[in-house]
Short mmCIF file of C-alpha atoms in Angstrom, two decimals:
data_model
loop_
_atom_site.label_atom_id
_atom_site.label_comp_id
_atom_site.label_asym_id
_atom_site.label_seq_id
_atom_site.Cartn_x
_atom_site.Cartn_y
_atom_site.Cartn_z
CA ASN A 1417 46.56 -20.16 55.32
CA ARG A 1418 46.60 -17.65 58.21
CA GLU A 1419 42.90 -17.95 58.92
CA ASN A 1420 43.14 -21.68 59.54
CA PRO A 1421 46.71 -23.03 59.78
CA ASP A 1422 45.41 -26.53 60.47
CA ALA A 1423 43.89 -26.64 56.98
CA ILE A 1424 47.34 -26.95 55.34
CA LEU A 1425 47.64 -30.70 55.78
CA THR A 1426 44.47 -31.70 57.58
CA ARG A 1427 40.75 -31.13 57.32
CA ASN A 1428 39.73 -30.74 60.95
CA ASP A 1429 36.67 -28.66 60.07
CA GLN A 1430 35.05 -31.47 58.11
CA GLU A 1431 31.88 -32.62 59.81
CA GLU A 1432 31.03 -36.28 59.92
CA THR A 1433 27.71 -37.20 58.36
CA PRO A 1434 25.38 -38.81 60.89
CA SER A 1435 24.79 -42.46 60.07
CA ILE A 1436 22.04 -44.80 61.24
CA PHE A 1437 24.31 -47.78 60.53
CA LYS A 1438 26.80 -47.16 63.33
CA GLY A 1439 27.66 -50.29 65.21
CA PHE A 1440 27.32 -52.56 62.18
CA ASP A 1441 30.11 -54.18 60.20
CA VAL A 1442 28.82 -54.83 56.69
CA ASN A 1443 30.62 -56.24 53.64
CA THR A 1444 28.54 -56.43 50.49
CA VAL A 1445 29.20 -57.25 46.85
CA LEU A 1446 26.98 -55.29 44.45
CA GLU A 1447 26.44 -56.79 41.02
CA ILE A 1448 24.91 -54.15 38.75
CA ALA A 1449 22.82 -55.35 35.81
CA ASP A 1450 23.07 -53.64 32.44
CA ASP A 1451 19.43 -52.44 32.62
CA ALA A 1452 20.02 -50.35 35.76
CA VAL A 1453 20.09 -46.56 35.09
CA PHE A 1454 22.12 -44.09 37.20
CA HIS A 1455 21.56 -40.33 37.18
CA ILE A 1456 24.40 -38.14 38.50
CA ILE A 1457 24.17 -34.34 38.93
CA ILE A 1458 27.54 -32.88 37.92
CA ASP A 1459 26.70 -29.20 38.52
CA GLU A 1460 23.45 -28.11 40.20
CA ARG A 1461 23.92 -24.48 39.11
CA THR A 1462 24.14 -25.17 35.37
CA GLY A 1463 22.13 -28.40 35.33
CA ASP A 1464 24.98 -30.50 33.93
CA ASN A 1465 24.09 -34.14 34.48
CA LEU A 1466 25.22 -37.63 33.54
CA GLU A 1467 22.78 -40.50 32.97
CA VAL A 1468 24.31 -43.89 32.29
CA SER A 1469 23.57 -47.58 32.22
CA GLY A 1470 26.07 -50.42 32.23
CA GLU A 1471 27.37 -53.27 34.33
CA GLY A 1472 29.96 -53.87 36.99
CA GLU A 1473 30.80 -55.37 40.37
CA LEU A 1474 31.31 -53.09 43.38
CA ASN A 1475 32.40 -53.85 46.94
CA LEU A 1476 30.55 -51.89 49.64
CA ASN A 1477 32.01 -51.86 53.16
CA MET A 1478 30.50 -50.19 56.24
CA SER A 1479 32.59 -50.12 59.41
CA PRO A 1480 31.10 -49.94 62.94
CA ASN A 1481 31.87 -46.19 63.15
CA GLY A 1482 29.56 -45.53 60.17
CA GLN A 1483 32.26 -44.93 57.54
CA ILE A 1484 31.34 -46.20 54.07
CA ASN A 1485 33.89 -47.40 51.51
CA LEU A 1486 33.10 -48.26 47.91
CA THR A 1487 35.53 -49.95 45.52
CA GLY A 1488 35.18 -51.37 42.05
CA ARG A 1489 34.70 -50.37 38.44
CA TYR A 1490 31.48 -49.67 36.56
CA GLU A 1491 31.65 -49.98 32.75
CA LEU A 1492 29.24 -47.87 30.69
CA ASN A 1493 27.16 -49.28 27.86
CA SER A 1494 24.86 -46.34 27.01
CA GLY A 1495 23.51 -43.03 28.31
CA HIS A 1496 23.99 -39.31 27.80
CA TYR A 1497 25.82 -36.31 29.21
CA GLU A 1498 23.91 -33.02 29.17
CA THR A 1499 25.87 -29.81 29.57
CA SER A 1500 25.22 -26.07 29.41
CA LEU A 1501 27.47 -23.96 27.19
CA TYR A 1502 28.08 -20.56 28.85
CA ASN A 1503 24.40 -20.54 29.94
CA LEU A 1504 23.42 -20.05 26.27
CA VAL A 1505 22.46 -23.48 24.96
CA ASN A 1506 22.09 -26.98 26.30
CA ARG A 1507 23.59 -29.86 24.36
CA LYS A 1508 23.10 -33.57 24.96
CA PHE A 1509 25.97 -35.94 24.16
CA ARG A 1510 25.51 -39.67 23.72
CA ILE A 1511 27.81 -41.85 25.80
CA LYS A 1512 30.40 -43.89 23.93
CA PRO A 1513 30.34 -47.51 25.17
CA GLY A 1514 33.44 -48.58 27.07
CA GLY A 1515 33.78 -45.66 29.47
CA THR A 1516 34.34 -46.36 33.16
CA ILE A 1517 33.55 -44.95 36.60
CA THR A 1518 35.96 -46.23 39.25
CA TRP A 1519 35.60 -46.04 43.04
CA ARG A 1520 38.59 -46.47 45.34
CA GLY A 1521 37.09 -45.70 48.74
CA ASP A 1522 34.96 -42.60 49.28
CA PRO A 1523 31.72 -42.91 47.26
CA MET A 1524 31.99 -39.21 46.33
CA ASP A 1525 35.57 -39.56 45.02
CA ALA A 1526 34.81 -41.60 41.92
CA ALA A 1527 37.20 -41.32 38.96
CA LEU A 1528 35.60 -40.67 35.58
CA ASP A 1529 36.90 -41.84 32.21
CA VAL A 1530 33.95 -41.17 29.94
CA THR A 1531 33.72 -40.12 26.29
CA ALA A 1532 30.53 -38.55 24.96
CA ILE A 1533 29.72 -37.66 21.35
CA TYR A 1534 27.63 -34.85 19.85
CA ASP A 1535 26.51 -35.48 16.26
CA VAL A 1536 26.10 -32.55 13.89
CA GLU A 1537 25.65 -32.25 10.12
CA THR A 1538 26.80 -29.10 8.36
CA SER A 1539 28.60 -27.78 5.29
CA ALA A 1540 32.37 -28.21 5.17
CA ALA A 1541 32.88 -25.11 2.98
CA PRO A 1542 33.89 -22.73 5.84
CA LEU A 1543 36.42 -25.29 7.08
CA MET A 1544 38.03 -25.56 3.62
CA ALA A 1545 37.90 -21.83 2.80
CA ALA A 1546 41.66 -21.37 3.19
CA VAL A 1547 42.28 -24.16 0.67
CA THR A 1548 39.63 -23.15 -1.88
CA SER A 1549 40.28 -19.39 -1.75
CA GLY A 1550 40.67 -18.10 -5.32
CA GLN A 1551 39.70 -21.45 -6.84
CA ASP A 1552 37.11 -22.01 -9.54
CA VAL A 1553 33.43 -22.35 -8.58
CA SER A 1554 33.52 -26.02 -9.56
CA VAL A 1555 36.14 -26.59 -6.84
CA THR A 1556 34.55 -24.53 -4.10
CA GLY A 1557 31.04 -25.78 -4.87
CA LYS A 1558 31.74 -29.41 -4.04
CA TYR A 1559 32.51 -28.51 -0.43
CA GLN A 1560 29.05 -26.99 0.04
CA GLN A 1561 27.50 -30.40 0.59
CA VAL A 1562 26.47 -31.30 4.13
CA LEU A 1563 28.74 -33.80 5.90
CA PRO A 1564 28.49 -35.48 9.33
CA PHE A 1565 30.87 -34.34 12.07
CA LEU A 1566 31.46 -35.67 15.58
CA VAL A 1567 32.30 -33.50 18.59
CA TYR A 1568 33.98 -35.64 21.25
CA LEU A 1569 33.65 -34.55 24.86
CA ASN A 1570 36.20 -36.26 27.11
CA VAL A 1571 35.26 -36.30 30.80
CA GLU A 1572 38.14 -37.29 33.06
CA GLY A 1573 39.23 -36.79 36.64
CA GLU A 1574 37.32 -36.75 39.90
CA LEU A 1575 33.53 -36.88 40.04
CA LEU A 1576 33.16 -33.57 41.88
CA GLU A 1577 35.75 -31.73 39.73
CA PRO A 1578 35.78 -33.29 36.26
CA LYS A 1579 38.18 -32.13 33.56
CA LEU A 1580 36.64 -31.58 30.14
CA SER A 1581 38.40 -31.64 26.77
CA PHE A 1582 37.21 -31.77 23.17
CA ASP A 1583 38.13 -33.42 19.88
CA LEU A 1584 36.67 -33.35 16.38
CA ASP A 1585 36.18 -36.37 14.17
CA MET A 1586 34.05 -37.79 11.36
CA PRO A 1587 32.29 -41.16 11.07
CA GLU A 1588 34.38 -43.82 9.39
CA ASP A 1589 32.11 -44.03 6.35
CA ALA A 1590 32.47 -40.24 5.79
CA GLN A 1591 36.22 -39.88 6.32
CA GLY A 1592 36.91 -40.56 2.64
CA SER A 1593 34.43 -37.99 1.37
CA LEU A 1594 35.80 -35.44 -1.13
CA GLY A 1595 39.07 -37.34 -1.36
CA GLY A 1596 39.66 -37.22 2.39
CA ALA A 1597 40.54 -33.52 2.28
CA VAL A 1598 37.93 -32.54 4.87
CA TYR A 1599 38.97 -35.32 7.25
CA GLY A 1600 42.60 -34.25 6.88
CA ARG A 1601 41.64 -30.70 7.86
CA VAL A 1602 39.78 -32.04 10.91
CA GLN A 1603 42.91 -33.89 12.03
CA GLN A 1604 44.92 -30.67 11.69
CA LEU A 1605 42.43 -28.84 13.91
CA ASN A 1606 42.93 -31.37 16.69
CA GLU A 1607 46.60 -30.28 16.81
CA GLN A 1608 45.69 -26.56 17.07
CA GLU A 1609 44.03 -25.91 20.41
CA ALA A 1610 42.88 -22.34 19.72
CA ALA A 1611 41.36 -23.16 16.33
CA LEU A 1612 39.84 -26.36 17.75
CA ASN A 1613 38.13 -24.54 20.62
CA LYS A 1614 36.66 -21.99 18.21
CA GLN A 1615 35.23 -24.69 15.95
CA VAL A 1616 33.88 -26.70 18.89
CA PHE A 1617 32.11 -23.63 20.25
CA SER A 1618 30.59 -22.85 16.84
CA LEU A 1619 29.40 -26.44 16.31
CA LEU A 1620 27.89 -26.71 19.78
CA ALA A 1621 26.29 -23.26 19.91
CA LEU A 1622 25.27 -22.77 16.28
CA ASN A 1623 25.50 -26.24 14.68
CA ARG A 1624 27.81 -24.90 11.98
CA ILE A 1625 31.52 -24.47 11.28
CA PHE A 1626 33.07 -21.07 11.91
CA PRO A 1627 34.60 -19.63 8.69
CA HIS A 1628 38.34 -19.36 8.31
CA PRO A 1629 39.63 -15.74 8.47
CA ALA A 1630 41.24 -16.10 5.03
CA SER A 1631 37.79 -16.41 3.48
CA ASP A 1632 37.02 -12.71 3.91
CA GLY A 1633 38.29 -11.77 0.48
CA SER A 1634 37.11 -14.78 -1.49
CA SER A 1635 33.35 -14.30 -1.69
CA GLY A 1636 30.46 -12.75 0.18
CA ARG A 1637 28.93 -15.98 1.46
CA PRO A 1638 31.66 -16.98 3.98
CA VAL A 1639 31.80 -13.40 5.29
CA ALA A 1640 28.02 -13.30 5.71
CA LEU A 1641 28.15 -16.63 7.52
CA ALA A 1642 30.82 -15.32 9.88
CA ARG A 1643 28.80 -12.19 10.60
CA ASP A 1644 25.72 -14.32 11.25
CA ASN A 1645 27.66 -16.50 13.70
CA VAL A 1646 28.98 -13.49 15.62
CA ASN A 1647 25.52 -11.91 15.70
CA LYS A 1648 23.94 -14.97 17.27
CA VAL A 1649 26.66 -15.34 19.90
CA LEU A 1650 26.57 -11.65 20.89
CA SER A 1651 22.76 -11.60 20.98
CA GLY A 1652 22.75 -14.57 23.33
CA GLN A 1653 25.36 -12.99 25.59
CA LEU A 1654 23.46 -9.68 25.79
CA ASN A 1655 20.18 -11.42 26.59
CA ALA A 1656 21.81 -13.56 29.27
CA PHE A 1657 23.35 -10.41 30.80
CA SER A 1658 20.00 -8.57 30.82
CA ASP A 1659 18.30 -11.54 32.51
CA LYS A 1660 20.83 -11.38 35.35
CA ILE A 1661 20.28 -7.63 35.81
CA PHE A 1662 16.46 -7.47 35.79
CA GLY A 1663 15.74 -10.95 37.19
CA ASN A 1664 12.07 -11.36 38.15
CA SER A 1665 11.25 -7.64 38.18
CA GLY A 1666 8.66 -8.06 35.42
CA PHE A 1667 10.70 -5.85 33.09
CA GLU A 1668 12.28 -7.67 30.15
CA VAL A 1669 14.88 -6.40 27.69
CA ASP A 1670 15.80 -8.33 24.52
CA PHE A 1671 18.71 -7.74 22.15
CA ASP A 1672 19.11 -8.96 18.58
CA LEU A 1673 21.92 -8.16 16.14
CA ASP A 1674 20.94 -8.17 12.46
CA SER A 1675 23.40 -7.89 9.55
CA PHE A 1676 22.33 -7.40 5.95
CA THR A 1677 23.39 -5.75 2.68
CA ASP A 1678 21.46 -2.65 1.64
CA TYR A 1679 21.17 -2.35 -2.16
CA GLN A 1680 18.94 0.73 -2.30
CA GLY A 1681 21.73 3.26 -2.72
CA ASP A 1682 24.16 3.84 -5.56
CA SER A 1683 26.30 0.96 -4.31
CA PRO A 1684 25.71 -2.00 -1.94
CA GLN A 1685 26.34 -1.20 1.72
CA ASP A 1686 26.88 -3.65 4.58
CA ARG A 1687 24.75 -2.68 7.56
CA THR A 1688 24.47 -4.03 11.10
CA GLN A 1689 21.68 -3.01 13.45
CA LEU A 1690 21.23 -3.70 17.13
CA ASN A 1691 17.52 -4.24 17.78
CA ILE A 1692 16.56 -3.39 21.36
CA SER A 1693 13.10 -4.10 22.75
CA ALA A 1694 11.71 -3.60 26.26
CA GLN A 1695 8.59 -5.32 27.60
CA LYS A 1696 6.48 -4.54 30.65
CA LYS A 1697 3.33 -6.27 31.93
CA LEU A 1698 0.62 -4.16 33.57
CA PHE A 1699 -2.80 -4.62 35.22
CA ASP A 1700 -2.11 -8.07 36.68
CA ASP A 1701 -0.26 -9.12 33.52
CA ARG A 1702 -3.36 -8.49 31.37
CA LEU A 1703 -1.70 -5.73 29.29
CA VAL A 1704 1.70 -6.35 27.68
CA VAL A 1705 3.49 -3.24 26.35
CA THR A 1706 6.52 -3.71 24.09
CA ALA A 1707 8.60 -0.90 22.61
CA GLY A 1708 11.93 -0.92 20.84
CA SER A 1709 14.13 0.46 18.12
CA ALA A 1710 17.11 -0.38 15.94
CA VAL A 1711 20.48 1.29 16.46
CA ASP A 1712 22.89 1.43 13.53
CA VAL A 1713 26.16 -0.26 14.51
CA GLU A 1714 27.64 -0.45 11.02
CA GLY A 1715 26.56 1.67 8.06
CA SER A 1716 23.61 4.07 7.97
CA ALA A 1717 20.34 4.54 6.17
CA GLN A 1718 20.39 5.90 2.64
CA ALA A 1719 19.50 9.58 2.16
CA ASP A 1720 16.07 8.83 0.72
CA GLN A 1721 15.17 6.34 3.46
CA GLY A 1722 15.31 8.66 6.46
CA GLN A 1723 16.67 7.83 9.89
CA THR A 1724 15.29 5.13 12.15
CA PRO A 1725 12.91 6.69 14.71
CA ILE A 1726 13.76 6.56 18.39
CA ILE A 1727 10.87 4.16 19.03
CA GLY A 1728 10.53 2.15 15.84
CA ASN A 1729 8.64 -0.91 17.06
CA VAL A 1730 5.61 -0.70 19.33
CA SER A 1731 3.03 -3.33 20.25
CA LEU A 1732 0.15 -3.47 22.72
CA GLU A 1733 -1.30 -6.85 23.59
CA TYR A 1734 -4.32 -7.24 25.86
CA LEU A 1735 -5.52 -10.55 27.28
CA LEU A 1736 -9.29 -10.56 26.74
CA THR A 1737 -9.60 -13.60 29.03
CA GLU A 1738 -7.64 -14.34 32.20
CA ASP A 1739 -6.19 -17.56 30.77
CA GLY A 1740 -4.89 -15.68 27.73
CA ARG A 1741 -6.84 -17.76 25.25
CA TYR A 1742 -8.24 -14.69 23.49
CA ARG A 1743 -5.94 -11.72 22.91
CA LEU A 1744 -6.09 -8.43 21.04
CA LYS A 1745 -2.83 -7.05 19.65
CA GLY A 1746 -1.90 -3.87 17.81
CA PHE A 1747 1.58 -3.30 16.45
CA ARG A 1748 3.86 -1.03 14.44
CA LYS A 1749 7.14 -2.39 13.09
CA ASN A 1750 9.99 -0.89 11.10
CA GLU A 1751 11.81 -3.69 9.29
CA TYR A 1752 13.92 -4.49 6.26
CA GLU A 1753 11.73 -6.53 3.90
CA ASN A 1754 13.81 -7.36 0.81
CA VAL A 1755 16.06 -5.89 -1.88
CA ILE A 1756 13.17 -4.30 -3.81
CA ASP A 1757 11.02 -2.95 -0.97
CA GLY A 1758 13.83 -2.07 1.43
CA GLN A 1759 12.84 -0.56 4.80
CA LEU A 1760 9.10 -0.67 5.44
CA ILE A 1761 6.81 0.45 8.27
CA VAL A 1762 4.26 -2.29 9.00
CA THR A 1763 1.19 -1.61 11.16
CA GLY A 1764 -1.63 -3.97 12.02
CA LEU A 1765 -4.29 -5.20 14.40
CA ALA A 1766 -4.73 -8.87 15.26
CA LEU A 1767 -7.18 -11.00 17.20
CA ILE A 1768 -5.32 -13.98 18.60
CA PHE A 1769 -6.82 -17.30 19.68
CA ASN A 1770 -4.51 -19.57 21.66
CA ARG A 1771 -5.37 -23.10 22.75
CA GLU A 1772 -3.39 -26.18 23.73
CA PHE A 1773 -4.75 -29.57 22.73
CA ASN A 1774 -3.70 -33.21 22.53
CA ARG A 1775 -6.37 -34.31 20.04
CA PHE A 1776 -8.01 -32.42 17.19
CA SER A 1777 -11.42 -33.17 18.70
CA GLN A 1778 -10.46 -30.98 21.69
CA LEU A 1779 -9.65 -28.08 19.36
CA PHE A 1780 -12.95 -27.99 17.45
CA ASN A 1781 -15.23 -29.32 20.21
CA PRO A 1782 -13.68 -28.28 23.53
CA LEU A 1783 -16.91 -28.56 25.50
CA ASN A 1784 -16.93 -32.34 25.24
CA GLU A 1785 -13.85 -32.55 27.42
CA ASP A 1786 -15.39 -30.37 30.11
CA ASP A 1787 -18.68 -32.27 29.93
CA GLY A 1788 -16.82 -35.55 30.31
CA LYS A 1789 -14.89 -34.22 33.27
CA ASN A 1790 -18.10 -32.94 34.93
CA SER A 1791 -19.74 -36.29 34.30
CA GLU A 1792 -16.86 -38.12 35.99
CA ASP A 1793 -16.95 -35.69 38.94
CA LYS A 1794 -20.70 -36.28 39.27
CA LYS A 1795 -20.20 -40.05 39.32
CA ASP A 1796 -17.49 -39.76 41.98
CA THR A 1797 -19.78 -37.56 44.11
CA GLU A 1798 -22.68 -40.02 43.85
CA LYS A 1799 -20.35 -42.89 44.72
CA THR A 1800 -19.06 -41.05 47.81
CA ASN A 1801 -22.59 -40.22 48.98
CA THR A 1802 -23.64 -43.85 48.59
CA GLU A 1803 -20.67 -45.09 50.62
CA THR A 1804 -21.41 -42.51 53.34
CA ASN A 1805 -25.08 -43.57 53.59
CA GLU A 1806 -24.09 -47.24 53.86
CA ALA A 1807 -21.69 -46.41 56.67
CA VAL A 1808 -24.40 -44.51 58.57
CA ASN A 1809 -26.90 -47.38 58.16
CA LYS A 1810 -24.37 -49.85 59.52
CA LYS A 1811 -23.92 -47.74 62.67
#
């Protein structure tokens, strides 16, 4: 390190944290009860956090120069670990009892050995597609049933730089389902890091299993599921990218990939459209203008359908009241309805009423709440005036 040669073996630039306990020599034993809850921020940028409860015995030492040492082990009984997956979705894992947090000196250098579990229920058919390819419907159909799966998140290493790894599993009472074939496939995935990471990402982001590539030629359903998975992931990535570009400029751009099969021609045609919409708020956010269109990524419109216009979707929404409770909206949409109707142009005008309420009585009789609030304010005012008059009389 040419900029700071002293940083090779030493940390001379580290600043000591001022301490109000300098001059004291303290030795304390901390016994933590199992009902105490600790909240640890793992990453402030992404919001990753760990909330745990457990029990343990820690030794806290403070030397006269203000240095603090913490030693001991804290065993976890319950809690959760919340993490952000590529800034797309947040997932909360429940803590598996038996994990530990160990301190060996510096309070910020704790060692983590924690296992968290994310529960998800989904069909095992995509996972077994390579096995059932070309089989009879009676064989492939039994794997369509929903089964429980467990995504294990292993958190190890130092507190400030944890190392994360994943495993897949099934509850013990479900491991024997369908003759144990699904559980056997899960165990194989744990030995294949690339395939495991792909399935973990799909389960965490989409709550479903990503189809096996060999399923492309077996039937349309696995292929459609794969396309749907890819569409959702790409749409999320494009929206996250647009948020970083435009920020708080008041201009919003949304992307949405849509895949479907068009049956209106002589033969079915797979089509994929990228729906792009832009939104801008005007006149102190009272008028919301949204315009967008669909771009053909795969396939094209049939000859009798015509091409998608440059601006296919338009909506104007005006807030009649400042709080947005009453709104007037006009729209024009170009969308694929169903196999029979195909592409349709939908236009309309809507009067929107929006209200938040905690009780149904507030929805149908909202004035009672305001009257009650005014009545309480009036009582508080009268009480204050009375106390003021008494104070003046005493003087």
